[in-house]
Amino acid sequence: KRQDGAVAMEMQPLKSAEGGDTADGPGTRPRGGPKKEKSVLQAKLTQLAVQIGKAGLAMSAITVIILVLYFVIETFVVQGRPWVAECTPVYVQYWVKFFIIGVTVLVVAVPEGLPLAVTISLAYSVK
């Protein structure tokens, strides 16, 4: 007790993420113990997120392939330009741009698709 009559609070150990005390005691769960099970909605959301990630990766790869093929066909077949060794850095620069566009498609597709996954999962779970 302090002089003003208030009771001093005792320091309590912090709770860990699992909900048990951080100190080893009789009521704590071992670190290698069973984990919380996922709910049905969480499992569906995880599955949809993985599917959206795979679809985004496929679309970005398809985008890069189409851009490279379009460039090669347009430059060397339609315009009839020969491969010139001095122009190789320019060609590589175009291909790097195409790769950056593909990465951009992937980076934008996955976060934009996750809210859609939540909406679809909630709609199916309500039915």
XYZ file of N, CA, C and O in Angstrom:
508
model
N 0.833 -1.186 0.000
C 0.000 0.000 0.000
C 0.871 1.239 0.000
O 1.924 1.277 0.607
N 0.348 2.228 -0.724
C 1.040 3.506 -0.712
C 0.473 4.357 0.415
O -0.503 3.990 1.055
N 1.067 5.492 0.629
C 0.632 6.352 1.727
C -0.763 6.933 1.493
O -1.503 7.187 2.429
N -1.156 7.118 0.220
C -2.455 7.713 -0.030
C -3.590 6.693 0.037
O -4.738 7.004 -0.257
N -3.303 5.468 0.391
C -4.329 4.449 0.566
C -4.560 3.604 -0.668
O -5.313 2.639 -0.613
N -3.958 3.939 -1.813
C -4.151 3.139 -3.025
C -3.287 1.887 -2.945
O -2.203 1.898 -2.372
N -3.798 0.818 -3.500
C -3.059 -0.446 -3.490
C -2.184 -0.498 -4.736
O -2.653 -0.267 -5.846
N -0.917 -0.799 -4.554
C -0.003 -0.919 -5.682
C -0.329 -2.206 -6.434
O -0.551 -3.241 -5.831
N -0.342 -2.099 -7.763
C -0.662 -3.280 -8.563
C 0.567 -4.141 -8.700
O 1.678 -3.649 -8.874
N 0.365 -5.417 -8.605
C 1.453 -6.371 -8.724
C 1.704 -6.643 -10.203
O 0.779 -6.674 -10.999
N 2.957 -6.838 -10.606
C 3.294 -7.125 -12.000
C 2.865 -8.541 -12.338
O 3.218 -9.482 -11.634
N 2.107 -8.684 -13.402
C 1.658 -9.990 -13.857
C 2.454 -10.368 -15.105
O 2.776 -9.514 -15.918
N 2.756 -11.668 -15.266
C 3.450 -12.060 -16.492
C 2.536 -11.883 -17.699
O 1.328 -12.017 -17.592
N 3.157 -11.533 -18.830
C 2.397 -11.329 -20.054
C 1.882 -12.655 -20.581
O 2.511 -13.689 -20.438
N 0.746 -12.605 -21.223
C 0.189 -13.792 -21.854
C 0.817 -13.947 -23.227
O 1.035 -12.984 -23.941
N 1.061 -15.187 -23.607
C 1.617 -15.434 -24.929
C 0.485 -15.484 -25.942
O -0.683 -15.399 -25.611
N 0.827 -15.646 -27.230
C -0.176 -15.684 -28.296
C -1.103 -16.885 -28.158
O -2.237 -16.866 -28.598
N -0.624 -17.964 -27.548
C -1.456 -19.151 -27.390
C -2.457 -18.981 -26.260
O -3.340 -19.793 -26.076
N -2.297 -17.974 -25.441
C -3.239 -17.746 -24.368
C -2.720 -18.194 -23.017
O -3.334 -17.945 -22.001
N -1.601 -18.842 -22.952
C -1.047 -19.291 -21.681
C -0.010 -18.321 -21.188
O 0.370 -17.375 -21.866
N 0.444 -18.510 -19.951
C 1.501 -17.660 -19.418
C 2.799 -17.955 -20.134
O 3.036 -19.041 -20.643
N 3.673 -16.955 -20.141
C 4.977 -17.173 -20.756
C 5.870 -17.982 -19.831
O 6.772 -18.666 -20.281
N 5.615 -17.904 -18.561
C 6.420 -18.678 -17.621
C 5.937 -20.120 -17.628
O 4.762 -20.405 -17.816
N 6.856 -21.040 -17.426
C 6.478 -22.441 -17.376
C 5.814 -22.727 -16.039
O 6.391 -22.516 -14.991
N 4.623 -23.190 -16.113
C 3.887 -23.485 -14.898
C 2.966 -24.654 -15.133
O 2.899 -25.213 -16.220
N 2.206 -25.048 -14.110
C 1.365 -26.211 -14.259
C 0.202 -25.990 -15.239
O -0.288 -26.924 -15.825
N -0.236 -24.750 -15.476
C -1.380 -24.511 -16.352
C -0.998 -24.169 -17.771
O -1.845 -23.812 -18.570
N 0.279 -24.257 -18.116
C 0.692 -23.848 -19.450
C 0.737 -25.028 -20.392
O 0.925 -26.170 -19.988
N 0.601 -24.704 -21.668
C 0.650 -25.709 -22.712
C 2.068 -25.745 -23.263
O 2.706 -24.714 -23.431
N 2.595 -26.912 -23.575
C 3.942 -26.968 -24.153
C 3.961 -26.304 -25.522
O 2.950 -26.240 -26.220
N 5.129 -25.821 -25.896
C 5.259 -25.091 -27.156
C 4.945 -25.972 -28.356
O 4.462 -25.504 -29.355
N 5.224 -27.219 -28.309
C 4.975 -28.126 -29.429
C 3.597 -28.738 -29.373
O 3.301 -29.682 -30.074
N 2.710 -28.197 -28.553
C 1.392 -28.761 -28.352
C 0.481 -28.521 -29.541
O 0.854 -27.901 -30.533
N -0.736 -29.009 -29.448
C -1.667 -28.865 -30.572
C -2.040 -27.417 -30.808
O -2.169 -26.635 -29.882
N -2.218 -27.083 -32.084
C -2.575 -25.720 -32.454
C -4.087 -25.611 -32.589
O -4.800 -26.600 -32.669
N -4.564 -24.378 -32.634
C -5.985 -24.156 -32.807
C -6.407 -24.631 -34.199
O -5.696 -24.405 -35.170
N -7.551 -25.265 -34.275
C -8.049 -25.720 -35.555
C -8.675 -24.550 -36.301
O -9.252 -23.658 -35.701
N -8.577 -24.596 -37.633
C -9.175 -23.554 -38.457
C -10.672 -23.805 -38.571
O -11.124 -24.944 -38.635
N -11.417 -22.723 -38.641
C -12.844 -22.864 -38.882
C -13.055 -23.182 -40.364
O -12.143 -23.087 -41.177
N -14.271 -23.543 -40.700
C -14.580 -23.881 -42.087
C -14.369 -22.662 -42.980
O -13.817 -22.767 -44.079
N -14.779 -21.495 -42.506
C -14.612 -20.273 -43.293
C -13.135 -19.939 -43.484
O -12.717 -19.558 -44.578
N -12.335 -20.097 -42.436
C -10.900 -19.827 -42.562
C -10.256 -20.784 -43.559
O -9.392 -20.388 -44.347
N -10.662 -22.044 -43.542
C -10.104 -23.017 -44.480
C -10.480 -22.657 -45.916
O -9.644 -22.724 -46.825
N -11.747 -22.245 -46.115
C -12.169 -21.852 -47.461
C -11.442 -20.598 -47.922
O -11.054 -20.486 -49.083
N -11.258 -19.636 -47.015
C -10.534 -18.412 -47.376
C -9.083 -18.712 -47.735
O -8.540 -18.140 -48.681
N -8.462 -19.590 -46.986
C -7.080 -19.965 -47.282
C -6.993 -20.637 -48.644
O -6.109 -20.323 -49.445
N -7.932 -21.531 -48.912
C -7.945 -22.221 -50.196
C -8.167 -21.232 -51.341
O -7.482 -21.297 -52.363
N -9.101 -20.307 -51.167
C -9.348 -19.309 -52.207
C -8.149 -18.386 -52.398
O -7.823 -18.002 -53.522
N -7.491 -18.015 -51.313
C -6.313 -17.149 -51.421
C -5.197 -17.845 -52.195
O -4.518 -17.218 -53.021
N -5.017 -19.134 -51.959
C -3.997 -19.893 -52.692
C -4.370 -19.974 -54.169
O -3.521 -19.795 -55.049
N -5.657 -20.216 -54.454
C -6.096 -20.283 -55.844
C -5.926 -18.943 -56.548
O -5.509 -18.883 -57.710
N -6.225 -17.856 -55.854
C -6.052 -16.523 -56.448
C -4.568 -16.257 -56.700
O -4.192 -15.685 -57.723
N -3.722 -16.664 -55.785
C -2.285 -16.493 -55.982
C -1.777 -17.260 -57.193
O -0.990 -16.748 -57.994
N -2.253 -18.510 -57.348
C -1.842 -19.310 -58.510
C -2.373 -18.713 -59.800
O -1.663 -18.671 -60.810
N -3.622 -18.243 -59.782
C -4.192 -17.628 -60.981
C -3.447 -16.342 -61.337
O -3.187 -16.077 -62.515
N -3.095 -15.541 -60.332
C -2.325 -14.321 -60.585
C -0.959 -14.621 -61.161
O -0.488 -13.934 -62.076
N -0.312 -15.675 -60.642
C 0.990 -16.077 -61.169
C 0.867 -16.548 -62.615
O 1.686 -16.189 -63.471
N -0.170 -17.332 -62.896
C -0.376 -17.810 -64.267
C -0.641 -16.640 -65.212
O -0.091 -16.594 -66.323
N -1.471 -15.712 -64.788
C -1.789 -14.564 -65.646
C -0.560 -13.678 -65.886
O -0.368 -13.162 -66.988
N 0.258 -13.507 -64.862
C 1.463 -12.689 -65.063
C 2.440 -13.391 -66.004
O 3.057 -12.736 -66.847
N 2.559 -14.716 -65.896
C 3.434 -15.454 -66.808
C 2.905 -15.384 -68.242
O 3.674 -15.175 -69.195
N 1.588 -15.533 -68.391
C 0.987 -15.437 -69.725
C 1.195 -14.041 -70.301
O 1.492 -13.880 -71.499
N 1.079 -13.009 -69.475
C 1.284 -11.638 -69.928
C 2.705 -11.445 -70.443
O 2.915 -10.863 -71.517
N 3.689 -11.938 -69.707
C 5.088 -11.799 -70.124
C 5.322 -12.546 -71.433
O 5.956 -12.024 -72.369
N 4.795 -13.770 -71.530
C 4.998 -14.568 -72.753
C 4.366 -13.875 -73.958
O 4.979 -13.788 -75.029
N 3.145 -13.369 -73.793
C 2.475 -12.690 -74.909
C 3.242 -11.439 -75.324
O 3.424 -11.176 -76.526
N 3.698 -10.646 -74.357
C 4.440 -9.425 -74.699
C 5.747 -9.748 -75.420
O 6.104 -9.072 -76.401
N 6.469 -10.766 -74.956
C 7.732 -11.142 -75.606
C 7.466 -11.661 -77.017
O 8.154 -11.266 -77.980
N 6.468 -12.535 -77.168
C 6.157 -13.062 -78.499
C 5.708 -11.951 -79.443
O 6.104 -11.927 -80.612
N 4.877 -11.039 -78.939
C 4.431 -9.927 -79.773
C 5.615 -9.087 -80.240
O 5.704 -8.714 -81.414
N 6.540 -8.799 -79.313
C 7.715 -8.005 -79.671
C 8.573 -8.727 -80.701
O 8.998 -8.125 -81.706
N 8.817 -9.998 -80.484
C 9.687 -10.753 -81.394
C 9.042 -10.880 -82.769
O 9.700 -10.657 -83.801
N 7.760 -11.224 -82.815
C 7.089 -11.383 -84.105
C 6.984 -10.046 -84.833
O 7.244 -9.954 -86.039
N 6.601 -8.995 -84.114
C 6.473 -7.679 -84.731
C 7.818 -7.167 -85.253
O 7.900 -6.622 -86.353
N 8.860 -7.358 -84.466
C 10.164 -6.801 -84.835
C 10.855 -7.612 -85.926
O 11.344 -7.049 -86.912
N 10.917 -8.917 -85.765
C 11.749 -9.725 -86.657
C 10.987 -10.360 -87.812
O 11.582 -10.691 -88.828
N 9.675 -10.554 -87.666
C 8.923 -11.189 -88.751
C 8.196 -10.135 -89.587
O 8.375 -10.075 -90.808
N 7.380 -9.306 -88.944
C 6.572 -8.338 -89.691
C 7.444 -7.232 -90.276
O 7.349 -6.917 -91.472
N 8.291 -6.624 -89.460
C 9.146 -5.548 -89.949
C 10.375 -6.082 -90.678
O 11.040 -5.328 -91.384
N 10.707 -7.342 -90.493
C 11.811 -7.968 -91.215
C 13.193 -7.501 -90.788
O 14.144 -7.604 -91.560
N 13.323 -7.002 -89.590
C 14.636 -6.547 -89.112
C 15.495 -7.748 -88.729
O 15.021 -8.670 -88.075
N 16.759 -7.723 -89.095
C 17.648 -8.811 -88.657
C 18.126 -8.559 -87.223
O 18.086 -7.431 -86.730
N 18.549 -9.644 -86.580
C 19.109 -9.515 -85.229
C 20.479 -8.874 -85.366
O 21.388 -9.420 -85.986
N 20.640 -7.697 -84.782
C 21.899 -6.970 -84.847
C 22.530 -7.040 -83.467
O 21.875 -6.769 -82.447
N 23.795 -7.426 -83.420
C 24.480 -7.606 -82.139
C 24.550 -6.303 -81.345
O 24.514 -6.324 -80.113
N 24.640 -5.174 -82.041
C 24.705 -3.889 -81.346
C 23.377 -3.536 -80.669
O 23.334 -2.732 -79.751
N 22.296 -4.111 -81.153
C 20.973 -3.812 -80.596
C 20.563 -4.774 -79.468
O 19.454 -4.635 -78.920
N 21.406 -5.723 -79.132
C 21.063 -6.696 -78.090
C 20.717 -6.032 -76.761
O 19.732 -6.433 -76.122
N 21.459 -5.006 -76.300
C 21.050 -4.358 -75.049
C 19.655 -3.733 -75.126
O 18.928 -3.735 -74.136
N 19.263 -3.251 -76.285
C 17.923 -2.667 -76.444
C 16.877 -3.770 -76.341
O 15.846 -3.607 -75.689
N 17.140 -4.911 -76.983
C 16.209 -6.036 -76.905
C 16.066 -6.527 -75.466
O 14.957 -6.794 -75.008
N 17.179 -6.617 -74.781
C 17.148 -7.062 -73.380
C 16.387 -6.055 -72.528
O 15.640 -6.439 -71.615
N 16.560 -4.776 -72.827
C 15.831 -3.741 -72.088
C 14.319 -3.903 -72.279
O 13.554 -3.777 -71.326
N 13.881 -4.202 -73.481
C 12.456 -4.463 -73.716
C 11.985 -5.675 -72.917
O 10.915 -5.663 -72.313
N 12.775 -6.751 -72.920
C 12.374 -7.971 -72.210
C 12.315 -7.743 -70.707
O 11.466 -8.296 -70.025
N 13.215 -6.925 -70.192
C 13.163 -6.588 -68.759
C 11.901 -5.779 -68.456
O 11.246 -6.007 -67.429
N 11.528 -4.876 -69.347
C 10.275 -4.129 -69.173
C 9.084 -5.076 -69.136
O 8.168 -4.924 -68.328
N 9.088 -6.072 -70.030
C 7.996 -7.035 -70.062
C 7.941 -7.841 -68.764
O 6.858 -8.121 -68.238
N 9.095 -8.206 -68.237
C 9.147 -8.935 -66.973
C 8.611 -8.065 -65.830
O 7.867 -8.538 -64.966
N 8.967 -6.785 -65.836
C 8.481 -5.864 -64.798
C 6.963 -5.722 -64.888
O 6.272 -5.691 -63.860
N 6.425 -5.685 -66.103
C 4.968 -5.627 -66.264
C 4.319 -6.884 -65.693
O 3.288 -6.821 -65.020
N 4.925 -8.044 -65.945
C 4.396 -9.293 -65.397
C 4.411 -9.310 -63.880
O 3.449 -9.752 -63.237
N 5.480 -8.816 -63.279
C 5.557 -8.741 -61.813
C 4.503 -7.774 -61.283
O 3.868 -8.028 -60.256
N 4.295 -6.680 -61.998
C 3.270 -5.712 -61.591
C 1.887 -6.350 -61.616
O 1.084 -6.147 -60.699
N 1.600 -7.126 -62.652
C 0.312 -7.826 -62.723
C 0.152 -8.749 -61.533
O -0.909 -8.799 -60.902
N 1.198 -9.462 -61.176
C 1.140 -10.381 -60.033
C 0.936 -9.634 -58.725
O 0.092 -10.006 -57.898
N 1.662 -8.560 -58.536
C 1.581 -7.803 -57.279
C 0.212 -7.151 -57.116
O -0.310 -7.067 -56.010
N -0.392 -6.716 -58.213
C -1.703 -6.075 -58.134
C -2.817 -7.110 -58.033
O -3.798 -6.905 -57.320
N -2.677 -8.244 -58.698
C -3.757 -9.232 -58.759
C -4.013 -9.891 -57.412
O -5.168 -10.097 -57.038
N -2.979 -10.227 -56.673
C -3.173 -10.985 -55.437
C -3.861 -10.150 -54.358
O -4.880 -10.573 -53.819
N -3.409 -8.945 -54.014
C -4.134 -8.201 -52.978
C -5.543 -7.785 -53.398
O -6.437 -7.716 -52.572
N -5.763 -7.528 -54.684
C -7.099 -7.156 -55.143
C -8.035 -8.353 -55.117
O -9.234 -8.208 -54.966
N -7.488 -9.551 -55.249
C -8.323 -10.740 -55.262
C -8.709 -11.225 -53.880
O -9.691 -11.952 -53.724
N -7.965 -10.856 -52.854
C -8.270 -11.340 -51.508
C -9.598 -10.817 -50.965
O -10.368 -11.584 -50.392
N -9.934 -9.528 -51.123
C -11.275 -9.107 -50.696
C -12.383 -9.823 -51.464
O -13.434 -10.135 -50.912
N -12.124 -10.114 -52.734
C -13.092 -10.873 -53.513
C -13.262 -12.271 -52.935
O -14.376 -12.793 -52.848
N -12.171 -12.875 -52.501
C -12.250 -14.210 -51.890
C -13.081 -14.178 -50.620
O -13.874 -15.081 -50.355
N -12.902 -13.136 -49.820
C -13.680 -13.015 -48.583
C -15.161 -12.881 -48.911
O -16.014 -13.539 -48.304
N -15.484 -12.058 -49.897
C -16.879 -11.858 -50.276
C -17.504 -13.146 -50.789
O -18.622 -13.509 -50.402
N -16.794 -13.858 -51.647
C -17.315 -15.107 -52.202
C -17.496 -16.142 -51.095
O -18.517 -16.838 -51.031
N -16.525 -16.257 -50.206
C -16.633 -17.240 -49.113
C -17.786 -16.924 -48.193
O -18.519 -17.820 -47.762
N -17.969 -15.654 -47.869
C -19.097 -15.280 -47.020
C -20.430 -15.558 -47.717
O -21.378 -16.006 -47.077
N -20.479 -15.319 -49.001
C -21.724 -15.574 -49.741
C -22.057 -17.067 -49.728
O -23.208 -17.453 -49.547
N -21.038 -17.919 -49.933
C -21.282 -19.352 -49.921
C -21.603 -19.873 -48.525
O -22.375 -20.806 -48.359
N -20.984 -19.286 -47.501
C -21.229 -19.774 -46.140
C -22.616 -19.388 -45.647
O -23.184 -20.065 -44.803
N -23.166 -18.283 -46.169
C -24.511 -17.868 -45.773
C -25.556 -18.797 -46.376
O -26.566 -19.096 -45.774
N -25.281 -19.270 -47.593
C -26.227 -20.188 -48.244
C -26.232 -21.453 -47.490
O -26.689 -22.281 -47.174
